[in-house]
Structure formats: C-alpha cells, structure tokens
Amino acid sequence: KNQGQKYRAKLCEVFENVDESGDGVLTRKEIEAALTNPVLKKYLSVLGIDVHEAGTLFDLIDADGSGEITAHEFCEGLIRLRGQARAIDVVTLLHENRRIMEKCNTIQGLVEQRAGVSGKGKASV
C-alpha cells in the first residue's frame, strides 16, 4: 500500500472506533464523545489533524449538511483538514470569497432595482 492508502485505512479504523452505535454514520454527539478521549486526540494529532473543537470539526466534515457523517465524509473530510493550510489555499479561499461577494452584490443590486421599478418597495442604497 502507498502512503495515501495507509492513511485512509487508519482513518477508517478511527471511524469504526468512534461509531459507537455501529450504524455506519457518526452523529455530532458521537464525535463530541470521541474527542474527549485523549488517546484519540493524540492519534489524530499524529496523523496531522489538530482538533480543538468537536462541533467545528463536525460542521467541516458534514459535507452535505445532513447532520450525520458517513465513513466517506469522515475520511475525505479529515484528509482535507490534515496539516497546516498552505498560503496558496488561503489565497484561493480569499479569491473565491471575493468572487462570491461580487455576485451577491450584483444580485442585491438587481433585486433592489426591480423592487424600485415595480413600485412595491423603495430601494435602499
């Protein structure tokens, strides 16, 4: 196995240990309970994942917002969170955020313009 496959296999082991109910998904409660275990926190740290708050970790990993984390979401989410953010990652996020804000501002302007034209409301500037 290459390094990536070994890492994924370790994360699957962690998932199985954290999934107390054995139903194949993790709840916020299961994550919070698991992260009170200093052995697990140390293990994740060794894997390059520094966990400070269970709730934040859960929200970052729960990609579809379902309130449950599948094994796939868990492994892929932790792989994405592994290690320190690189400068290019931060710059990419800033760039994407700027693009999204520009689109939101354009939409807001169109909505305000439409509201002003239709006479239903006064456009605020």
Tab-separated table of C-alpha atoms in Angstrom, residues 28 31-32 35 51-62 81:
chain	number	residue	atom	x	y	z
A	28	ARG	CA	-22.396	15.222	16.483
A	31	ILE	CA	-17.867	12.984	17.608
A	32	GLU	CA	-18.064	15.085	20.779
A	35	LEU	CA	-12.925	13.757	21.159
A	51	VAL	CA	-8.671	19.074	16.764
A	52	HIS	CA	-9.630	21.906	19.092
A	53	GLU	CA	-13.426	21.854	18.941
A	54	ALA	CA	-15.648	18.892	18.133
A	55	GLY	CA	-18.570	20.991	16.882
A	56	THR	CA	-16.439	22.840	14.369
A	57	LEU	CA	-14.845	19.589	13.222
A	58	PHE	CA	-18.289	18.047	12.747
A	59	ASP	CA	-19.539	21.011	10.700
A	60	LEU	CA	-16.438	20.975	8.479
A	61	ILE	CA	-16.710	17.246	7.803
A	62	ASP	CA	-20.501	17.057	7.336
A	81	LEU	CA	-8.135	19.058	7.179
